[in-house]
PDB file of C-alpha atoms in Angstrom:
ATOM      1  CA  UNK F 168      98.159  90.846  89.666  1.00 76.00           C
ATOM      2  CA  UNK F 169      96.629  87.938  91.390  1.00 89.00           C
ATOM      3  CA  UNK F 170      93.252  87.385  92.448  1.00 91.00           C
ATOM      4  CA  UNK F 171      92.247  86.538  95.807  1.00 92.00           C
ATOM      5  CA  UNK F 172      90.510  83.203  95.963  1.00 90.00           C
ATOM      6  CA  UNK F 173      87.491  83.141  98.693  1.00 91.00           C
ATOM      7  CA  UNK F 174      87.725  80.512 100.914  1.00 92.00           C
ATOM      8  CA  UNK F 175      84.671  81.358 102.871  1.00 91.00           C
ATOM      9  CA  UNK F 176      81.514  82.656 103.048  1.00 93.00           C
ATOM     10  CA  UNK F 177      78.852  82.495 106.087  1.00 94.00           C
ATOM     11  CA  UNK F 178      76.462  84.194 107.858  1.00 97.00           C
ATOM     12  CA  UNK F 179      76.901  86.290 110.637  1.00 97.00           C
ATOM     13  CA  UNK F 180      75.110  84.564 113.237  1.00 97.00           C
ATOM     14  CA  UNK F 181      72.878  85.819 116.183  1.00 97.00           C
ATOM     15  CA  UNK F 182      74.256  85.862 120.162  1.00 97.00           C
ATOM     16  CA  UNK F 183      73.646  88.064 122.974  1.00 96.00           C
ATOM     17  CA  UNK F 184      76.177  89.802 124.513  1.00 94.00           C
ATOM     18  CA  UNK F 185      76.397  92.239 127.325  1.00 92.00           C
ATOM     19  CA  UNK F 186      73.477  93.287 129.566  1.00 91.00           C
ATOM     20  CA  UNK F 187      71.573  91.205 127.033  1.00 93.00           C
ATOM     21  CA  UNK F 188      72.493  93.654 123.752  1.00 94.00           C
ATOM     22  CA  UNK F 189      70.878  91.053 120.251  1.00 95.00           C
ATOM     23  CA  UNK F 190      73.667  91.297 117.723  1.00 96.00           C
ATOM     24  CA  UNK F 191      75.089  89.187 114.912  1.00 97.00           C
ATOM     25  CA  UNK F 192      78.510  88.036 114.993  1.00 97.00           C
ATOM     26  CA  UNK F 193      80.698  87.175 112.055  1.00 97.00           C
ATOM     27  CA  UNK F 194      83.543  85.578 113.488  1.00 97.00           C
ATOM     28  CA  UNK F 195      85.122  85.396 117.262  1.00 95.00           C
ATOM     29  CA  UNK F 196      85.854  83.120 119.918  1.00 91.00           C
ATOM     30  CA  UNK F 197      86.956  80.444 117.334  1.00 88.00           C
ATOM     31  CA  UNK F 198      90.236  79.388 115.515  1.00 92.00           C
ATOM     32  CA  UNK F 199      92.063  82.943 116.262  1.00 93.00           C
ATOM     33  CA  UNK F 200      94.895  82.108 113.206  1.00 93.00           C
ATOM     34  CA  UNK F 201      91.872  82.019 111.075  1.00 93.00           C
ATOM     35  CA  UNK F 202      91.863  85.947 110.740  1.00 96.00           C
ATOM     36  CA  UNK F 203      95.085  86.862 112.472  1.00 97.00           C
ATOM     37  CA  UNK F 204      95.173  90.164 113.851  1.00 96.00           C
ATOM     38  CA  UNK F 205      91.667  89.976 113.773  1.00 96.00           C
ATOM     39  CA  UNK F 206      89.520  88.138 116.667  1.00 97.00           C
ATOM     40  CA  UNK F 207      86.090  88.998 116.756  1.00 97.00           C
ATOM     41  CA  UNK F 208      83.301  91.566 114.563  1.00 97.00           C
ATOM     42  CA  UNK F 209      80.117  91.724 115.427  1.00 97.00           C
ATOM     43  CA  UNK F 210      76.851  93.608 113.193  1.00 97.00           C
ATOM     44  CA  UNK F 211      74.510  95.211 116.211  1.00 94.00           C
ATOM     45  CA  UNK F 212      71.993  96.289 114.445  1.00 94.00           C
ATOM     46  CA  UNK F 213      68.219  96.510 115.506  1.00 92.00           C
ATOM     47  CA  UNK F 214      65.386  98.754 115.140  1.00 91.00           C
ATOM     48  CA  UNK F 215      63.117  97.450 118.766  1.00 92.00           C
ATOM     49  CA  UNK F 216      65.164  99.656 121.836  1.00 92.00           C
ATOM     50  CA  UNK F 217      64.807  96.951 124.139  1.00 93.00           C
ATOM     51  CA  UNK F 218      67.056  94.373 122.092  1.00 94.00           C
ATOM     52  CA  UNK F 219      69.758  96.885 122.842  1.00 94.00           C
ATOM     53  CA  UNK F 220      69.297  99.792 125.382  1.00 93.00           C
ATOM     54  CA  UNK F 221      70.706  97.228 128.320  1.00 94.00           C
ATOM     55  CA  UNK F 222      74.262  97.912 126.412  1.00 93.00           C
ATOM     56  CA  UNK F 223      77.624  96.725 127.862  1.00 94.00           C
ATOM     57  CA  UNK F 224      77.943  97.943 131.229  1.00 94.00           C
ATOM     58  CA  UNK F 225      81.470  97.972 132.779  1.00 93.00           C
ATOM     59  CA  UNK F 226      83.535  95.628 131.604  1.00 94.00           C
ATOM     60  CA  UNK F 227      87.730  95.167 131.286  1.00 95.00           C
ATOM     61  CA  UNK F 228      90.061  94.722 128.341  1.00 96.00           C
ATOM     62  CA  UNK F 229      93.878  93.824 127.641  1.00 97.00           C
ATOM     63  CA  UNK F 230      96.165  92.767 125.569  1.00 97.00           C
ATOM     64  CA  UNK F 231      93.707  94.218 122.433  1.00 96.00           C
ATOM     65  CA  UNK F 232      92.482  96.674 120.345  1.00 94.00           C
ATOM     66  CA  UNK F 233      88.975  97.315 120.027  1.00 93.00           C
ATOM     67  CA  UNK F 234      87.185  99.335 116.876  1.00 92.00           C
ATOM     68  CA  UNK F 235      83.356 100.889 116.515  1.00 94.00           C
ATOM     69  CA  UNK F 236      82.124 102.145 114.086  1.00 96.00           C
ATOM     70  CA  UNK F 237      78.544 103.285 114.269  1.00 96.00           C
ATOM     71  CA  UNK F 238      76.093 103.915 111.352  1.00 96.00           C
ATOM     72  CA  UNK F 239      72.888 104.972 113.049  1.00 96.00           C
ATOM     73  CA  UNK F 240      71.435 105.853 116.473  1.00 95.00           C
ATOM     74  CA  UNK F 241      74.492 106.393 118.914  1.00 94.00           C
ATOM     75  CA  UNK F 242      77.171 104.984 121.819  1.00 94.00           C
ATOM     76  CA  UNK F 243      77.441 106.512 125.073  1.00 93.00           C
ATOM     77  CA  UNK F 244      80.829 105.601 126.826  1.00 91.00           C
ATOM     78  CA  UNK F 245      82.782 106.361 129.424  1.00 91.00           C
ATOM     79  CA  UNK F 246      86.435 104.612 131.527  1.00 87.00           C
ATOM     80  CA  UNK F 247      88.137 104.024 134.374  1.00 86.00           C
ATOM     81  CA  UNK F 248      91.058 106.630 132.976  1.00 83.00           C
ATOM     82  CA  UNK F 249      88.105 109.413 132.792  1.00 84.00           C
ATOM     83  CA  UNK F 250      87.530 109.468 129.536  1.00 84.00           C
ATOM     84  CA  UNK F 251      83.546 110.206 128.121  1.00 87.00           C
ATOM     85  CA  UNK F 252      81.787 110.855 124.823  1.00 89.00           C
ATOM     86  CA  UNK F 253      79.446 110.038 122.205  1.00 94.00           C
ATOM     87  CA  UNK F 254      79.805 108.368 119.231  1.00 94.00           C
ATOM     88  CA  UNK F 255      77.276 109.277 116.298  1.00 95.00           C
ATOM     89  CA  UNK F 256      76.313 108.096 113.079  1.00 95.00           C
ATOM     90  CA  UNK F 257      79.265 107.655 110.912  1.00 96.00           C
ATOM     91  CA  UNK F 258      82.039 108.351 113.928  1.00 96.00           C
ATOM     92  CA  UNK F 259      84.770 105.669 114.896  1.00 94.00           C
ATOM     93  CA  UNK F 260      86.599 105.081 117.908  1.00 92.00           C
ATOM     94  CA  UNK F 261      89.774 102.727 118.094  1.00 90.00           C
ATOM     95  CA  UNK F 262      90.775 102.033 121.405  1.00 91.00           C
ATOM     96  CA  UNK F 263      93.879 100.410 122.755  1.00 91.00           C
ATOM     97  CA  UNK F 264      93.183  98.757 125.355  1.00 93.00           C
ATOM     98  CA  UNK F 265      97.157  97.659 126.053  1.00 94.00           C
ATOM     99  CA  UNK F 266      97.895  96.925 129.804  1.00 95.00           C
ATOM    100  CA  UNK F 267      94.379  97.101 131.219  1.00 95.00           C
ATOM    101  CA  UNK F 268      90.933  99.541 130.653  1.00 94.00           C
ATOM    102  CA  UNK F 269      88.057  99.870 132.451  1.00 94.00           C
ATOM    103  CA  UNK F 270      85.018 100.332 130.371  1.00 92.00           C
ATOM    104  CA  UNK F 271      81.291 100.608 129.639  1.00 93.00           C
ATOM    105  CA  UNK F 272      79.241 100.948 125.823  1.00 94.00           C
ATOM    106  CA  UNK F 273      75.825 101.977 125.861  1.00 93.00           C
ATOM    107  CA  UNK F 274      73.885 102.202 122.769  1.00 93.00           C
ATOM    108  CA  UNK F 275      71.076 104.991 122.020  1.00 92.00           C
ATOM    109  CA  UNK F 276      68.820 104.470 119.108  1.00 87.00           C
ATOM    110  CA  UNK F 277      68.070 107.137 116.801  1.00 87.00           C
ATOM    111  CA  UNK F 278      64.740 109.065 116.598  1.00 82.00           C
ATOM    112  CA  UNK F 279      62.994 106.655 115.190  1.00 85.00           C
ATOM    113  CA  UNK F 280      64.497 103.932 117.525  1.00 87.00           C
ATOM    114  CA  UNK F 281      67.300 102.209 115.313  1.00 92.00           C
ATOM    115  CA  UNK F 282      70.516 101.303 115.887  1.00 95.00           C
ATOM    116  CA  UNK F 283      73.338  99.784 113.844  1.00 96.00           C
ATOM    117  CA  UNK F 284      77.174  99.685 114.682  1.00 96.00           C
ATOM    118  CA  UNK F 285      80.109  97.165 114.097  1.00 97.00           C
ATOM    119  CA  UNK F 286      82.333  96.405 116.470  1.00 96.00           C
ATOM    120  CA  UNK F 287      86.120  94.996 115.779  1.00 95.00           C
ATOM    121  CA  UNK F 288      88.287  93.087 117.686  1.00 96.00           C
ATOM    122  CA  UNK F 289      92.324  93.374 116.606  1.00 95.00           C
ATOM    123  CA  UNK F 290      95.064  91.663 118.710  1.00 96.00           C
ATOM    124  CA  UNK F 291      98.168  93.412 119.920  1.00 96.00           C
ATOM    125  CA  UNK F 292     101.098  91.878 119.442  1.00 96.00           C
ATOM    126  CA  UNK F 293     103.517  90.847 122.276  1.00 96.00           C
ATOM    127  CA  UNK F 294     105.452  93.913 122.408  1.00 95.00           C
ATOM    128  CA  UNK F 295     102.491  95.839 122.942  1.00 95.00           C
ATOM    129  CA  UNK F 296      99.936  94.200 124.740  1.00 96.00           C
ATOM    130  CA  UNK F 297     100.712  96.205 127.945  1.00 95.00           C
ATOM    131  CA  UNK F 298     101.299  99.266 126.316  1.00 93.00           C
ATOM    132  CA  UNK F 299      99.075 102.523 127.931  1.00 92.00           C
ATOM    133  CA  UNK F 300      95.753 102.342 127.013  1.00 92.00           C
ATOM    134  CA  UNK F 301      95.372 105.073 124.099  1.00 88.00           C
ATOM    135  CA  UNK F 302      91.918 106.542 122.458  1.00 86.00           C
ATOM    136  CA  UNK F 303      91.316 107.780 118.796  1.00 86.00           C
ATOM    137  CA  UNK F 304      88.085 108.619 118.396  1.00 89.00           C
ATOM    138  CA  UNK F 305      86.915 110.268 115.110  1.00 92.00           C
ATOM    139  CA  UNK F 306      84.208 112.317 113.785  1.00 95.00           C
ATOM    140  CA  UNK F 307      82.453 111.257 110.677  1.00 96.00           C
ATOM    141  CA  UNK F 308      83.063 114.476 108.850  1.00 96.00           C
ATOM    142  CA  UNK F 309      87.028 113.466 109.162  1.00 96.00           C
ATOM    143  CA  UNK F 310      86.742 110.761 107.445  1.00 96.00           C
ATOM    144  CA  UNK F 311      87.578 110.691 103.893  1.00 97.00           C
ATOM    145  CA  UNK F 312      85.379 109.664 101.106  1.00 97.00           C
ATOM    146  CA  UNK F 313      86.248 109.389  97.614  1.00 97.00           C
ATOM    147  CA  UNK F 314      84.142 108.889  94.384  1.00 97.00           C
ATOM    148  CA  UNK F 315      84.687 106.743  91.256  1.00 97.00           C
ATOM    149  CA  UNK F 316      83.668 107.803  87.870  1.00 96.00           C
ATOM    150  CA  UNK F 317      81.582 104.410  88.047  1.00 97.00           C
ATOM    151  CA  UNK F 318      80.098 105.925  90.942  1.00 97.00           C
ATOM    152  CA  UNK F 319      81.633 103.907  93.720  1.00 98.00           C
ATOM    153  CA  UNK F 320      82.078 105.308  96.718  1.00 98.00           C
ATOM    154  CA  UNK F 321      84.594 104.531  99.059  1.00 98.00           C
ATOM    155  CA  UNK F 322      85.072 105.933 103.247  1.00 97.00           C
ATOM    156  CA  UNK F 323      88.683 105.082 104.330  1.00 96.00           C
ATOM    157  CA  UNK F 324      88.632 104.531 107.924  1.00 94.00           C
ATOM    158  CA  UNK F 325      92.261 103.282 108.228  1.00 92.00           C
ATOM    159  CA  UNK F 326      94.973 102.779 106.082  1.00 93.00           C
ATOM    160  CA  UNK F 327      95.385 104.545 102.473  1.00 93.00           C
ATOM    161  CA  UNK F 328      93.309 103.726  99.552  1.00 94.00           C
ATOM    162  CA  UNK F 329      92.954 105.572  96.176  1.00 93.00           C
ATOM    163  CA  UNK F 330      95.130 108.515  97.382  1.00 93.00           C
ATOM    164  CA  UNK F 331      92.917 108.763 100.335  1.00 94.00           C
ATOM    165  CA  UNK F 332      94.694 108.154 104.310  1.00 93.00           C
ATOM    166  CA  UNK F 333      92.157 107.250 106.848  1.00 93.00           C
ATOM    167  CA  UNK F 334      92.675 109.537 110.391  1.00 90.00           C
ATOM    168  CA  UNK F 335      93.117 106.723 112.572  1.00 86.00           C
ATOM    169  CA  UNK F 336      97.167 105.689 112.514  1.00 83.00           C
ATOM    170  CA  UNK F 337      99.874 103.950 115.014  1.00 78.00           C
ATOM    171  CA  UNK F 338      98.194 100.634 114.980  1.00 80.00           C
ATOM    172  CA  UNK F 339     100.140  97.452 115.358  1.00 76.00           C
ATOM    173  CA  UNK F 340      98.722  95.621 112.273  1.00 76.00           C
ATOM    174  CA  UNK F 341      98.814  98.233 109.820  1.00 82.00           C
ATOM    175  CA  UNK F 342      95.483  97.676 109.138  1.00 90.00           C
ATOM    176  CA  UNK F 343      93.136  99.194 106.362  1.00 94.00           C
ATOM    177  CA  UNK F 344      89.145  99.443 106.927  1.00 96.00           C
ATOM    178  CA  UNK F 345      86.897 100.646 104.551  1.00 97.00           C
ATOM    179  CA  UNK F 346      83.759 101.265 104.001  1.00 98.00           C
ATOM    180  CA  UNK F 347      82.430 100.649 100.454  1.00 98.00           C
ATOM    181  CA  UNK F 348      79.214 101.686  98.438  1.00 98.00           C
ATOM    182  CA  UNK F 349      78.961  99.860  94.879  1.00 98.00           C
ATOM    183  CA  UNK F 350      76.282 100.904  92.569  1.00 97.00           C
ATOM    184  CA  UNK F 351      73.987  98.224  90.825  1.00 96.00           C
ATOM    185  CA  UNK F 352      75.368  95.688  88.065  1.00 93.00           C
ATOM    186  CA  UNK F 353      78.810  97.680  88.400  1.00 96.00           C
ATOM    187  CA  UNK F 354      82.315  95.174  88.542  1.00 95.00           C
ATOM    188  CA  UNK F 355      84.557  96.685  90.803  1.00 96.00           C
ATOM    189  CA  UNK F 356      88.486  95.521  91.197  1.00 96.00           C
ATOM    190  CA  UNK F 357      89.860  96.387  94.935  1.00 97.00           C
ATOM    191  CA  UNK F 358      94.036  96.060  95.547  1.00 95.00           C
ATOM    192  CA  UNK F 359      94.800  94.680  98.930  1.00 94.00           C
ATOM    193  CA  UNK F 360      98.670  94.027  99.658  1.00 92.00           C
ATOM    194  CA  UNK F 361      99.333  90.689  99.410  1.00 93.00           C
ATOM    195  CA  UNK F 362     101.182  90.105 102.780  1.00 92.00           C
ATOM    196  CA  UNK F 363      97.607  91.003 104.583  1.00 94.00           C
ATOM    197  CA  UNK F 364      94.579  89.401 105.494  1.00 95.00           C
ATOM    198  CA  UNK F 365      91.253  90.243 104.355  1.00 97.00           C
ATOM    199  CA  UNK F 366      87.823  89.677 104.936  1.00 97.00           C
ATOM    200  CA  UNK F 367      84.396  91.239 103.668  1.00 98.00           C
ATOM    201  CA  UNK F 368      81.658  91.778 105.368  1.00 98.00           C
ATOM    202  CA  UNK F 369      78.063  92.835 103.438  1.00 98.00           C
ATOM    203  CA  UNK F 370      75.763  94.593 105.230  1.00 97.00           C
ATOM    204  CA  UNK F 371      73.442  95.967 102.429  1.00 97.00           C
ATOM    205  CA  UNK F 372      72.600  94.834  99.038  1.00 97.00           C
ATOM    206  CA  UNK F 373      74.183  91.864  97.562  1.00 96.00           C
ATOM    207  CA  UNK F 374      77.408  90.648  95.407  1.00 96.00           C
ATOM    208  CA  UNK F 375      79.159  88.147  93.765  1.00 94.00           C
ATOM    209  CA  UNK F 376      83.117  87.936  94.661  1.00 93.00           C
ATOM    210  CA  UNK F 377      84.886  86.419  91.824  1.00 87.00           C
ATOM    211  CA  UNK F 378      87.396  83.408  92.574  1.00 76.00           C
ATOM    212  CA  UNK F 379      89.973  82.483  90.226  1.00 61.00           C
ATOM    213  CA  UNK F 380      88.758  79.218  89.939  1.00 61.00           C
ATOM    214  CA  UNK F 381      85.160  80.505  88.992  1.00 59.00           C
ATOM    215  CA  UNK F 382      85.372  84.086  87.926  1.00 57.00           C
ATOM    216  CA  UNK F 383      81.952  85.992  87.581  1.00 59.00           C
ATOM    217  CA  UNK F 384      79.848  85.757  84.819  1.00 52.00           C
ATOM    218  CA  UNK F 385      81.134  81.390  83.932  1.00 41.00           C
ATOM    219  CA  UNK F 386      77.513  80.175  84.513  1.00 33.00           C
ATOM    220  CA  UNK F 387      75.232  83.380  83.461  1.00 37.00           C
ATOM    221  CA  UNK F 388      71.727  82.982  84.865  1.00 42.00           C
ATOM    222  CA  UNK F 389      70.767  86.971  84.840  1.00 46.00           C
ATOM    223  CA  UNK F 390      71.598  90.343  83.843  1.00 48.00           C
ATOM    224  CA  UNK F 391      72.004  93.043  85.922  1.00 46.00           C
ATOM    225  CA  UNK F 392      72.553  95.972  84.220  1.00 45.00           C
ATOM    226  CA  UNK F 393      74.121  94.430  81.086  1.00 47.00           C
ATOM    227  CA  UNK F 394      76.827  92.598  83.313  1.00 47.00           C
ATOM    228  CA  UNK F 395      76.944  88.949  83.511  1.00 47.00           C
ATOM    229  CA  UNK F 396      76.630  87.465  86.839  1.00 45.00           C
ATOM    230  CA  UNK F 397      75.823  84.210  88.227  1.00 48.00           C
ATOM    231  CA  UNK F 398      73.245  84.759  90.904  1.00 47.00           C
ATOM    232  CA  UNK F 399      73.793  81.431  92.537  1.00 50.00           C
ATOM    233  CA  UNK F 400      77.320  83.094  93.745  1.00 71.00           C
ATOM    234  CA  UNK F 401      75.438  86.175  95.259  1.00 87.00           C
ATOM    235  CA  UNK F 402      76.216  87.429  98.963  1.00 91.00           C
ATOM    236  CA  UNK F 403      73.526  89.228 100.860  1.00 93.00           C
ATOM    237  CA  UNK F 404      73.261  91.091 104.236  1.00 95.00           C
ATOM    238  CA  UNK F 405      75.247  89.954 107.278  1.00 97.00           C
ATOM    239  CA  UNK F 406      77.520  87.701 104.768  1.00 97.00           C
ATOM    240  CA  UNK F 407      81.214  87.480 105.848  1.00 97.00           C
ATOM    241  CA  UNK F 408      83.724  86.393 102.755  1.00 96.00           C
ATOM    242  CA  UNK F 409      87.035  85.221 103.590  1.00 96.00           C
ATOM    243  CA  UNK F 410      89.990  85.453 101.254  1.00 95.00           C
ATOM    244  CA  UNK F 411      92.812  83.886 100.294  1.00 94.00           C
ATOM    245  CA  UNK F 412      95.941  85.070  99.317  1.00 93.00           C
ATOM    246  CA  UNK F 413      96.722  87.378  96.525  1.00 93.00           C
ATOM    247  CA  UNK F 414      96.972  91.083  95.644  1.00 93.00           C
ATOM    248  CA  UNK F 415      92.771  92.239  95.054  1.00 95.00           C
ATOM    249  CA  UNK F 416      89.594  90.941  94.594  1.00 95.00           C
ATOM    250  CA  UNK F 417      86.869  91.388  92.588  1.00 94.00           C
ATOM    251  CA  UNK F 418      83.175  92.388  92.947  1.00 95.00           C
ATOM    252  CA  UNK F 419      80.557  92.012  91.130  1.00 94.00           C
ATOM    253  CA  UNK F 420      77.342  94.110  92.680  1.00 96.00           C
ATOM    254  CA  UNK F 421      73.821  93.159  92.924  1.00 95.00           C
ATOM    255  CA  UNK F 422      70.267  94.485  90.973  1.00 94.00           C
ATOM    256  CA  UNK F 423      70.500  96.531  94.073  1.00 94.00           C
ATOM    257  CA  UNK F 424      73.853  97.367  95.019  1.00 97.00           C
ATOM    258  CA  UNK F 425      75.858  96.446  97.703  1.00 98.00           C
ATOM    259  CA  UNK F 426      77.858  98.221 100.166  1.00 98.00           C
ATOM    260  CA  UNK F 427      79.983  96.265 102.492  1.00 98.00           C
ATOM    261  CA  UNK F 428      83.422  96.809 104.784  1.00 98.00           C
ATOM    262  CA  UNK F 429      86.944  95.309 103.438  1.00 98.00           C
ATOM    263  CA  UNK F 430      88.913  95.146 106.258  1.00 97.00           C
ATOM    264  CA  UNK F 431      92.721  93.395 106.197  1.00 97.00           C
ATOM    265  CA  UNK F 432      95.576  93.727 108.530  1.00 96.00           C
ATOM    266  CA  UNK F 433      99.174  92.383 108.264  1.00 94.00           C
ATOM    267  CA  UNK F 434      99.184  88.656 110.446  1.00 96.00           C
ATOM    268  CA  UNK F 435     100.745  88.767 114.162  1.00 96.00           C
ATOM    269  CA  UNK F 436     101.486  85.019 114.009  1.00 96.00           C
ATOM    270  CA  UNK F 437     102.117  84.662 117.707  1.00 97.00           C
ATOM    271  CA  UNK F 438     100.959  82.135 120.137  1.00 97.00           C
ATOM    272  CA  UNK F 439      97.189  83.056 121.977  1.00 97.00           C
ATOM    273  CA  UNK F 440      95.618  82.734 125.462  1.00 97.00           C
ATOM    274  CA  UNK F 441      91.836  84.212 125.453  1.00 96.00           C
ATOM    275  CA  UNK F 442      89.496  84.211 127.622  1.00 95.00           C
ATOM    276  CA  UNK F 443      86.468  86.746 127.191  1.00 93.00           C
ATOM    277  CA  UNK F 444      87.653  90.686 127.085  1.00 93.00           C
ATOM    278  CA  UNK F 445      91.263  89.194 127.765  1.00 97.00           C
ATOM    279  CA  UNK F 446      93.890  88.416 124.849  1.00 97.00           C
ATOM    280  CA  UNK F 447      97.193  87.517 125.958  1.00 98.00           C
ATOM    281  CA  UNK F 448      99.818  85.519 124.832  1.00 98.00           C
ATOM    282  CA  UNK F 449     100.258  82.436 127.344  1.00 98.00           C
ATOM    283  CA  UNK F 450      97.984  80.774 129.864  1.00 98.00           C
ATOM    284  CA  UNK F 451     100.225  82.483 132.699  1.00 98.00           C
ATOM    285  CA  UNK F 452      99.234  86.017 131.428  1.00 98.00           C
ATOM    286  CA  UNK F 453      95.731  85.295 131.198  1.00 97.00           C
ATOM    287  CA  UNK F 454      95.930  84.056 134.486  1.00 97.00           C
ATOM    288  CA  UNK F 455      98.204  87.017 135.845  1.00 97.00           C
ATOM    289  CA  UNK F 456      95.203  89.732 134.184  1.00 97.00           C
ATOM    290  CA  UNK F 457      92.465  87.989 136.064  1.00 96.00           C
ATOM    291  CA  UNK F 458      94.093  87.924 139.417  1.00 97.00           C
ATOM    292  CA  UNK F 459      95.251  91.523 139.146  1.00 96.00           C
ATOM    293  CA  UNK F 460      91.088  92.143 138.105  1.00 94.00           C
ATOM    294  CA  UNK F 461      90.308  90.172 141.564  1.00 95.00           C
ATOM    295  CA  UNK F 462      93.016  91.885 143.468  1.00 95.00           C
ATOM    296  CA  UNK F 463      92.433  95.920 142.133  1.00 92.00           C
ATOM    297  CA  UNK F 464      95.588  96.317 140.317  1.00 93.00           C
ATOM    298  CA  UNK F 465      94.456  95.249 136.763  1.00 94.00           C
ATOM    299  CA  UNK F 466      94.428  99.098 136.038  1.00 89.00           C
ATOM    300  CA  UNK F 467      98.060 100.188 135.745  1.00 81.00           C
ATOM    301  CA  UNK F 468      98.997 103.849 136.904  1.00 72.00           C
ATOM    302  CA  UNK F 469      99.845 106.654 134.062  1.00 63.00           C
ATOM    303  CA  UNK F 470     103.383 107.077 133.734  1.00 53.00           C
TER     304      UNK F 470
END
């Protein structure tokens, strides 16, 4: 086995997107090889109504594959195909967006006002980027949780992991999302196939990835629950770690705990043209979806 070296770690930082919706995003609108099939995840996560009730009024997509997963509080949304629903604490939707959708998102807090959802971004790849648009959406109580004796807990979203298969399946990048819950001072080993790429993304707690040049516990400054860890490698909320390649990784949780999504997806490697809600893969495409959105016929006909 080979351990994943991290070659990254940063902060989700804050933006505005929307109707004026405060969110933190990890990664998007940069170097899209970087994280190839993945293009964009953003943390929207507040507890004050007005930073988010505006939501994301009707917008379009193509040419990708968009993935929410909400924690607390709720999403309102409805197409141009007819589709409507609500997604609640816990719930996922992965849409397709393929030829051309129609949409609108609008967040509703909980009873005590908060929300907190992620939102993913996966490319298409040629072949499929004007597929039919295509919904999964999934309850919470669908998705699969397992326990460790260690007392790890693990929700697999997509993908199998630890026996476990995820509900969501038929996506290009054979992807696997999880969500995962590590109790305090406890060293965890993940596997991750070696031919995908993965990232982490901490949204509670805090944790030490080890990297084969500098596994955990080299430089011990503390003791957290009789493991040795070097606190200056620590990773708190809204951190994003990016890996290397290899075939797992290793985590070494926080005084606290940490729980935190390990996403990876097999690499399209194809050439992109983006612009906003649009992911094609030449400058004529791009320009082709945004004269069909001018023109009414970005929204292809069910065949």
């Amino acid at each position: 086995m080979s351990l994943r070296p991290t070659l990254e770690s940063r902060k989700a930082v804050p933006t505005m997107e929307g109707a004026g919706v405060r969110l933190h995003r990890a990664f998007g609108f940069q170097d899209p090889s970087e994280l190839d099939p993945f293009l964009l995840f953003d943390d929207f996560r507040n507890d004050n109504p007005q930073d988010y009730m505006a939501g994301f009024p009707w917008h379009p997509h193509r040419g990708i594959e968009t993935i929410t997963y909400v924690l607390s509080g709720s999403v309102e949304h409805s197409d141009s195909l007819g589709n409507s629903g609500t997604l609640g604490a816990g719930d996922v939707q992965w849409m397709t967006a393929g030829s051309g959708i129609l949409h609108q998102e609008m967040p509703k807090g909980s009873t005590g006002g908060q929300m907190h959802g992620f939102q993913l971004w996966g490319n298409l790849p040629s072949g499929q980027k004007m597929s039919a648009p295509r919904y999964q959406d999934v309850q919470s109580a669908d998705i699969p949780e397992v326990t460790d004796d260690d007392g790890t807990t693990v929700r697999v979203i997509v993908g199998t992991f630890w026996g476990r298969t995820g509900p969501v399946d038929g996506i290009a990048a054979d992807p696997q999302y999880l969500d995962i819950s590590i109790p305090a001072g406890v060293k965890k080993t993940f596997s991750i196939d070696t031919y995908r790429r993965a990232f982490a993304y901490i949204f509670a707690g805090e944790a030490a990835f080890a990297d084969a040049s500098r596994p955990i516990g080299v430089l011990l400054e503390k003791e957290v629950a009789g493991q040795e860890v070097n606190i200056r490698d620590m990773s708190g909320d809204r951190t994003l770690i990016r890996f290397g390649t290899g075939d797992e990784i290793t985590v070494q949780a926080g005084p606290e705990g940490v729980r935190f999504l390990l996403i990876s997806g097999a690499p399209i490697d194809e050439p992109v043209a983006w612009h906003g809600p649009i992911v094609m893969n030449t400058q004529a495409e791009l320009q082709q979806a945004f004269r069909e959105l001018r023109n009414g016929t970005f929204i292809r006909p069910a065949h």
